[in-house]
Amino acid sequence: MGRILLLVAAVIAGFFILGSLIGFIAGVLKWALIIGVVVVAVTMLSKILRSSRAR
């Protein structure tokens, strides 16, 4: 009986750790996506402004 409870507690703790890890990874991916969109927008804007000055 004690081993079963220990196993159940280990599985529940594993799920808590896995959930925290997945949440952390999702947060990092969200910020990477936001930073990537900003970089692409700045690059496109600088190209547009550079080509309009050349005319």
PDB file of N, CA, C and O in Angstrom:
ATOM      1  N   MET A   1       0.830  -1.196   0.000  1.00  0.00           N
ATOM      2  CA  MET A   1       0.000   0.000   0.000  1.00  0.00           C
ATOM      3  C   MET A   1       0.867   1.249   0.000  1.00  0.00           C
ATOM      4  O   MET A   1       0.565   2.226  -0.674  1.00  0.00           O
ATOM      5  N   GLY A   2       1.947   1.218   0.771  1.00  0.00           N
ATOM      6  CA  GLY A   2       2.835   2.375   0.847  1.00  0.00           C
ATOM      7  C   GLY A   2       3.527   2.653  -0.477  1.00  0.00           C
ATOM      8  O   GLY A   2       3.721   3.801  -0.861  1.00  0.00           O
ATOM      9  N   ARG A   3       3.900   1.572  -1.179  1.00  0.00           N
ATOM     10  CA  ARG A   3       4.564   1.752  -2.473  1.00  0.00           C
ATOM     11  C   ARG A   3       3.612   2.368  -3.489  1.00  0.00           C
ATOM     12  O   ARG A   3       4.025   3.188  -4.312  1.00  0.00           O
ATOM     13  N   ILE A   4       2.363   1.959  -3.453  1.00  0.00           N
ATOM     14  CA  ILE A   4       1.377   2.496  -4.388  1.00  0.00           C
ATOM     15  C   ILE A   4       1.180   3.985  -4.144  1.00  0.00           C
ATOM     16  O   ILE A   4       1.157   4.793  -5.088  1.00  0.00           O
ATOM     17  N   LEU A   5       1.059   4.387  -2.881  1.00  0.00           N
ATOM     18  CA  LEU A   5       0.894   5.808  -2.570  1.00  0.00           C
ATOM     19  C   LEU A   5       2.128   6.603  -2.976  1.00  0.00           C
ATOM     20  O   LEU A   5       2.023   7.731  -3.465  1.00  0.00           O
ATOM     21  N   LEU A   6       3.310   6.046  -2.767  1.00  0.00           N
ATOM     22  CA  LEU A   6       4.544   6.708  -3.166  1.00  0.00           C
ATOM     23  C   LEU A   6       4.601   6.870  -4.682  1.00  0.00           C
ATOM     24  O   LEU A   6       5.001   7.924  -5.189  1.00  0.00           O
ATOM     25  N   LEU A   7       4.181   5.835  -5.402  1.00  0.00           N
ATOM     26  CA  LEU A   7       4.157   5.903  -6.854  1.00  0.00           C
ATOM     27  C   LEU A   7       3.164   6.955  -7.340  1.00  0.00           C
ATOM     28  O   LEU A   7       3.462   7.742  -8.246  1.00  0.00           O
ATOM     29  N   VAL A   8       1.992   7.002  -6.750  1.00  0.00           N
ATOM     30  CA  VAL A   8       0.984   7.996  -7.115  1.00  0.00           C
ATOM     31  C   VAL A   8       1.501   9.403  -6.830  1.00  0.00           C
ATOM     32  O   VAL A   8       1.344  10.317  -7.656  1.00  0.00           O
ATOM     33  N   ALA A   9       2.140   9.588  -5.673  1.00  0.00           N
ATOM     34  CA  ALA A   9       2.694  10.901  -5.337  1.00  0.00           C
ATOM     35  C   ALA A   9       3.791  11.295  -6.325  1.00  0.00           C
ATOM     36  O   ALA A   9       3.884  12.468  -6.732  1.00  0.00           O
ATOM     37  N   ALA A  10       4.619  10.353  -6.745  1.00  0.00           N
ATOM     38  CA  ALA A  10       5.674  10.640  -7.718  1.00  0.00           C
ATOM     39  C   ALA A  10       5.083  11.024  -9.071  1.00  0.00           C
ATOM     40  O   ALA A  10       5.579  11.942  -9.739  1.00  0.00           O
ATOM     41  N   VAL A  11       4.030  10.343  -9.481  1.00  0.00           N
ATOM     42  CA  VAL A  11       3.382  10.661 -10.763  1.00  0.00           C
ATOM     43  C   VAL A  11       2.763  12.051 -10.711  1.00  0.00           C
ATOM     44  O   VAL A  11       2.907  12.851 -11.652  1.00  0.00           O
ATOM     45  N   ILE A  12       2.097  12.387  -9.614  1.00  0.00           N
ATOM     46  CA  ILE A  12       1.487  13.707  -9.477  1.00  0.00           C
ATOM     47  C   ILE A  12       2.562  14.788  -9.467  1.00  0.00           C
ATOM     48  O   ILE A  12       2.427  15.824 -10.133  1.00  0.00           O
ATOM     49  N   ALA A  13       3.659  14.563  -8.748  1.00  0.00           N
ATOM     50  CA  ALA A  13       4.761  15.533  -8.730  1.00  0.00           C
ATOM     51  C   ALA A  13       5.362  15.680 -10.126  1.00  0.00           C
ATOM     52  O   ALA A  13       5.716  16.790 -10.544  1.00  0.00           O
ATOM     53  N   GLY A  14       5.470  14.587 -10.856  1.00  0.00           N
ATOM     54  CA  GLY A  14       5.969  14.648 -12.231  1.00  0.00           C
ATOM     55  C   GLY A  14       5.083  15.487 -13.123  1.00  0.00           C
ATOM     56  O   GLY A  14       5.575  16.261 -13.950  1.00  0.00           O
ATOM     57  N   PHE A  15       3.773  15.349 -12.953  1.00  0.00           N
ATOM     58  CA  PHE A  15       2.853  16.169 -13.744  1.00  0.00           C
ATOM     59  C   PHE A  15       2.982  17.650 -13.401  1.00  0.00           C
ATOM     60  O   PHE A  15       2.921  18.509 -14.281  1.00  0.00           O
ATOM     61  N   PHE A  16       3.158  17.974 -12.117  1.00  0.00           N
ATOM     62  CA  PHE A  16       3.358  19.373 -11.723  1.00  0.00           C
ATOM     63  C   PHE A  16       4.629  19.932 -12.360  1.00  0.00           C
ATOM     64  O   PHE A  16       4.641  21.043 -12.898  1.00  0.00           O
ATOM     65  N   ILE A  17       5.709  19.168 -12.316  1.00  0.00           N
ATOM     66  CA  ILE A  17       6.969  19.627 -12.898  1.00  0.00           C
ATOM     67  C   ILE A  17       6.843  19.757 -14.412  1.00  0.00           C
ATOM     68  O   ILE A  17       7.313  20.731 -15.010  1.00  0.00           O
ATOM     69  N   LEU A  18       6.203  18.794 -15.038  1.00  0.00           N
ATOM     70  CA  LEU A  18       6.019  18.833 -16.488  1.00  0.00           C
ATOM     71  C   LEU A  18       5.167  20.033 -16.892  1.00  0.00           C
ATOM     72  O   LEU A  18       5.464  20.719 -17.876  1.00  0.00           O
ATOM     73  N   GLY A  19       4.128  20.321 -16.135  1.00  0.00           N
ATOM     74  CA  GLY A  19       3.283  21.481 -16.430  1.00  0.00           C
ATOM     75  C   GLY A  19       4.042  22.786 -16.310  1.00  0.00           C
ATOM     76  O   GLY A  19       3.905  23.688 -17.147  1.00  0.00           O
ATOM     77  N   SER A  20       4.864  22.901 -15.277  1.00  0.00           N
ATOM     78  CA  SER A  20       5.675  24.112 -15.110  1.00  0.00           C
ATOM     79  C   SER A  20       6.662  24.261 -16.250  1.00  0.00           C
ATOM     80  O   SER A  20       6.875  25.359 -16.765  1.00  0.00           O
ATOM     81  N   LEU A  21       7.270  23.157 -16.660  1.00  0.00           N
ATOM     82  CA  LEU A  21       8.247  23.191 -17.750  1.00  0.00           C
ATOM     83  C   LEU A  21       7.579  23.577 -19.062  1.00  0.00           C
ATOM     84  O   LEU A  21       8.112  24.405 -19.822  1.00  0.00           O
ATOM     85  N   ILE A  22       6.425  23.017 -19.343  1.00  0.00           N
ATOM     86  CA  ILE A  22       5.709  23.360 -20.579  1.00  0.00           C
ATOM     87  C   ILE A  22       5.282  24.827 -20.554  1.00  0.00           C
ATOM     88  O   ILE A  22       5.361  25.520 -21.573  1.00  0.00           O
ATOM     89  N   GLY A  23       4.838  25.318 -19.402  1.00  0.00           N
ATOM     90  CA  GLY A  23       4.484  26.731 -19.288  1.00  0.00           C
ATOM     91  C   GLY A  23       5.673  27.645 -19.533  1.00  0.00           C
ATOM     92  O   GLY A  23       5.556  28.672 -20.214  1.00  0.00           O
ATOM     93  N   PHE A  24       6.829  27.273 -19.001  1.00  0.00           N
ATOM     94  CA  PHE A  24       8.043  28.069 -19.200  1.00  0.00           C
ATOM     95  C   PHE A  24       8.431  28.093 -20.675  1.00  0.00           C
ATOM     96  O   PHE A  24       8.749  29.144 -21.233  1.00  0.00           O
ATOM     97  N   ILE A  25       8.385  26.938 -21.325  1.00  0.00           N
ATOM     98  CA  ILE A  25       8.745  26.855 -22.747  1.00  0.00           C
ATOM     99  C   ILE A  25       7.764  27.667 -23.591  1.00  0.00           C
ATOM    100  O   ILE A  25       8.171  28.374 -24.525  1.00  0.00           O
ATOM    101  N   ALA A  26       6.489  27.608 -23.265  1.00  0.00           N
ATOM    102  CA  ALA A  26       5.500  28.387 -24.013  1.00  0.00           C
ATOM    103  C   ALA A  26       5.754  29.883 -23.834  1.00  0.00           C
ATOM    104  O   ALA A  26       5.625  30.656 -24.795  1.00  0.00           O
ATOM    105  N   GLY A  27       6.118  30.310 -22.643  1.00  0.00           N
ATOM    106  CA  GLY A  27       6.422  31.727 -22.408  1.00  0.00           C
ATOM    107  C   GLY A  27       7.630  32.179 -23.197  1.00  0.00           C
ATOM    108  O   GLY A  27       7.640  33.259 -23.792  1.00  0.00           O
ATOM    109  N   VAL A  28       8.677  31.352 -23.226  1.00  0.00           N
ATOM    110  CA  VAL A  28       9.878  31.694 -23.992  1.00  0.00           C
ATOM    111  C   VAL A  28       9.557  31.777 -25.486  1.00  0.00           C
ATOM    112  O   VAL A  28       9.999  32.705 -26.181  1.00  0.00           O
ATOM    113  N   LEU A  29       8.773  30.827 -25.986  1.00  0.00           N
ATOM    114  CA  LEU A  29       8.404  30.860 -27.405  1.00  0.00           C
ATOM    115  C   LEU A  29       7.561  32.084 -27.739  1.00  0.00           C
ATOM    116  O   LEU A  29       7.718  32.691 -28.801  1.00  0.00           O
ATOM    117  N   LYS A  30       6.678  32.473 -26.816  1.00  0.00           N
ATOM    118  CA  LYS A  30       5.847  33.662 -27.040  1.00  0.00           C
ATOM    119  C   LYS A  30       6.718  34.903 -27.174  1.00  0.00           C
ATOM    120  O   LYS A  30       6.543  35.694 -28.108  1.00  0.00           O
ATOM    121  N   TRP A  31       7.674  35.064 -26.260  1.00  0.00           N
ATOM    122  CA  TRP A  31       8.541  36.243 -26.318  1.00  0.00           C
ATOM    123  C   TRP A  31       9.453  36.199 -27.532  1.00  0.00           C
ATOM    124  O   TRP A  31       9.744  37.239 -28.142  1.00  0.00           O
ATOM    125  N   ALA A  32       9.920  35.026 -27.927  1.00  0.00           N
ATOM    126  CA  ALA A  32      10.747  34.908 -29.132  1.00  0.00           C
ATOM    127  C   ALA A  32       9.944  35.307 -30.365  1.00  0.00           C
ATOM    128  O   ALA A  32      10.463  35.986 -31.261  1.00  0.00           O
ATOM    129  N   LEU A  33       8.680  34.925 -30.416  1.00  0.00           N
ATOM    130  CA  LEU A  33       7.821  35.291 -31.539  1.00  0.00           C
ATOM    131  C   LEU A  33       7.584  36.796 -31.578  1.00  0.00           C
ATOM    132  O   LEU A  33       7.656  37.420 -32.640  1.00  0.00           O
ATOM    133  N   ILE A  34       7.332  37.408 -30.418  1.00  0.00           N
ATOM    134  CA  ILE A  34       7.107  38.857 -30.359  1.00  0.00           C
ATOM    135  C   ILE A  34       8.361  39.604 -30.812  1.00  0.00           C
ATOM    136  O   ILE A  34       8.291  40.538 -31.621  1.00  0.00           O
ATOM    137  N   ILE A  35       9.534  39.192 -30.309  1.00  0.00           N
ATOM    138  CA  ILE A  35      10.779  39.855 -30.688  1.00  0.00           C
ATOM    139  C   ILE A  35      11.051  39.658 -32.187  1.00  0.00           C
ATOM    140  O   ILE A  35      11.483  40.586 -32.877  1.00  0.00           O
ATOM    141  N   GLY A  36      10.770  38.488 -32.703  1.00  0.00           N
ATOM    142  CA  GLY A  36      10.960  38.226 -34.127  1.00  0.00           C
ATOM    143  C   GLY A  36      10.069  39.096 -34.995  1.00  0.00           C
ATOM    144  O   GLY A  36      10.520  39.625 -36.021  1.00  0.00           O
ATOM    145  N   VAL A  37       8.827  39.287 -34.601  1.00  0.00           N
ATOM    146  CA  VAL A  37       7.907  40.142 -35.372  1.00  0.00           C
ATOM    147  C   VAL A  37       8.399  41.583 -35.363  1.00  0.00           C
ATOM    148  O   VAL A  37       8.374  42.269 -36.388  1.00  0.00           O
ATOM    149  N   VAL A  38       8.882  42.055 -34.208  1.00  0.00           N
ATOM    150  CA  VAL A  38       9.393  43.421 -34.121  1.00  0.00           C
ATOM    151  C   VAL A  38      10.626  43.579 -35.011  1.00  0.00           C
ATOM    152  O   VAL A  38      10.750  44.581 -35.727  1.00  0.00           O
ATOM    153  N   VAL A  39      11.537  42.610 -34.997  1.00  0.00           N
ATOM    154  CA  VAL A  39      12.740  42.696 -35.825  1.00  0.00           C
ATOM    155  C   VAL A  39      12.379  42.711 -37.308  1.00  0.00           C
ATOM    156  O   VAL A  39      12.929  43.501 -38.085  1.00  0.00           O
ATOM    157  N   VAL A  40      11.446  41.855 -37.712  1.00  0.00           N
ATOM    158  CA  VAL A  40      11.035  41.822 -39.118  1.00  0.00           C
ATOM    159  C   VAL A  40      10.374  43.142 -39.511  1.00  0.00           C
ATOM    160  O   VAL A  40      10.641  43.681 -40.594  1.00  0.00           O
ATOM    161  N   ALA A  41       9.544  43.708 -38.648  1.00  0.00           N
ATOM    162  CA  ALA A  41       8.884  44.981 -38.953  1.00  0.00           C
ATOM    163  C   ALA A  41       9.908  46.109 -39.095  1.00  0.00           C
ATOM    164  O   ALA A  41       9.818  46.925 -40.023  1.00  0.00           O
ATOM    165  N   VAL A  42      10.885  46.154 -38.206  1.00  0.00           N
ATOM    166  CA  VAL A  42      11.917  47.192 -38.289  1.00  0.00           C
ATOM    167  C   VAL A  42      12.745  47.008 -39.557  1.00  0.00           C
ATOM    168  O   VAL A  42      13.067  47.993 -40.241  1.00  0.00           O
ATOM    169  N   THR A  43      13.064  45.782 -39.914  1.00  0.00           N
ATOM    170  CA  THR A  43      13.832  45.524 -41.130  1.00  0.00           C
ATOM    171  C   THR A  43      13.056  45.962 -42.368  1.00  0.00           C
ATOM    172  O   THR A  43      13.615  46.622 -43.255  1.00  0.00           O
ATOM    173  N   MET A  44      11.791  45.613 -42.432  1.00  0.00           N
ATOM    174  CA  MET A  44      10.967  46.005 -43.584  1.00  0.00           C
ATOM    175  C   MET A  44      10.836  47.527 -43.667  1.00  0.00           C
ATOM    176  O   MET A  44      10.942  48.099 -44.748  1.00  0.00           O
ATOM    177  N   LEU A  45      10.629  48.168 -42.535  1.00  0.00           N
ATOM    178  CA  LEU A  45      10.496  49.624 -42.513  1.00  0.00           C
ATOM    179  C   LEU A  45      11.787  50.296 -42.955  1.00  0.00           C
ATOM    180  O   LEU A  45      11.754  51.269 -43.728  1.00  0.00           O
ATOM    181  N   SER A  46      12.919  49.791 -42.501  1.00  0.00           N
ATOM    182  CA  SER A  46      14.187  50.393 -42.909  1.00  0.00           C
ATOM    183  C   SER A  46      14.441  50.192 -44.400  1.00  0.00           C
ATOM    184  O   SER A  46      14.978  51.079 -45.063  1.00  0.00           O
ATOM    185  N   LYS A  47      14.049  49.055 -44.955  1.00  0.00           N
ATOM    186  CA  LYS A  47      14.202  48.838 -46.393  1.00  0.00           C
ATOM    187  C   LYS A  47      13.306  49.779 -47.187  1.00  0.00           C
ATOM    188  O   LYS A  47      13.711  50.311 -48.218  1.00  0.00           O
ATOM    189  N   ILE A  48      12.091  49.979 -46.707  1.00  0.00           N
ATOM    190  CA  ILE A  48      11.173  50.882 -47.407  1.00  0.00           C
ATOM    191  C   ILE A  48      11.705  52.310 -47.370  1.00  0.00           C
ATOM    192  O   ILE A  48      11.706  53.020 -48.379  1.00  0.00           O
ATOM    193  N   LEU A  49      12.179  52.738 -46.212  1.00  0.00           N
ATOM    194  CA  LEU A  49      12.705  54.098 -46.096  1.00  0.00           C
ATOM    195  C   LEU A  49      13.989  54.261 -46.907  1.00  0.00           C
ATOM    196  O   LEU A  49      14.208  55.317 -47.493  1.00  0.00           O
ATOM    197  N   ARG A  50      14.835  53.260 -46.941  1.00  0.00           N
ATOM    198  CA  ARG A  50      16.081  53.334 -47.698  1.00  0.00           C
ATOM    199  C   ARG A  50      15.783  53.424 -49.192  1.00  0.00           C
ATOM    200  O   ARG A  50      16.416  54.194 -49.910  1.00  0.00           O
ATOM    201  N   SER A  51      14.791  52.669 -49.682  1.00  0.00           N
ATOM    202  CA  SER A  51      14.482  52.697 -51.115  1.00  0.00           C
ATOM    203  C   SER A  51      13.797  54.003 -51.498  1.00  0.00           C
ATOM    204  O   SER A  51      13.957  54.481 -52.603  1.00  0.00           O
ATOM    205  N   SER A  52      13.050  54.620 -50.604  1.00  0.00           N
ATOM    206  CA  SER A  52      12.385  55.884 -50.935  1.00  0.00           C
ATOM    207  C   SER A  52      13.397  57.028 -50.950  1.00  0.00           C
ATOM    208  O   SER A  52      13.212  57.999 -51.672  1.00  0.00           O
ATOM    209  N   ARG A  53      14.486  56.952 -50.173  1.00  0.00           N
ATOM    210  CA  ARG A  53      15.519  57.986 -50.193  1.00  0.00           C
ATOM    211  C   ARG A  53      16.360  57.907 -51.458  1.00  0.00           C
ATOM    212  O   ARG A  53      16.910  58.886 -51.907  1.00  0.00           O
ATOM    213  N   ALA A  54      16.470  56.717 -52.038  1.00  0.00           N
ATOM    214  CA  ALA A  54      17.306  56.523 -53.215  1.00  0.00           C
ATOM    215  C   ALA A  54      16.690  57.165 -54.458  1.00  0.00           C
ATOM    216  O   ALA A  54      17.373  57.466 -55.422  1.00  0.00           O
ATOM    217  N   ARG A  55      15.417  57.385 -54.455  1.00  0.00           N
ATOM    218  CA  ARG A  55      14.732  57.936 -55.642  1.00  0.00           C
ATOM    219  C   ARG A  55      14.958  59.387 -55.813  1.00  0.00           C
ATOM    220  O   ARG A  55      15.199  60.252 -55.255  1.00  0.00           O
TER     221      ARG A  55
END
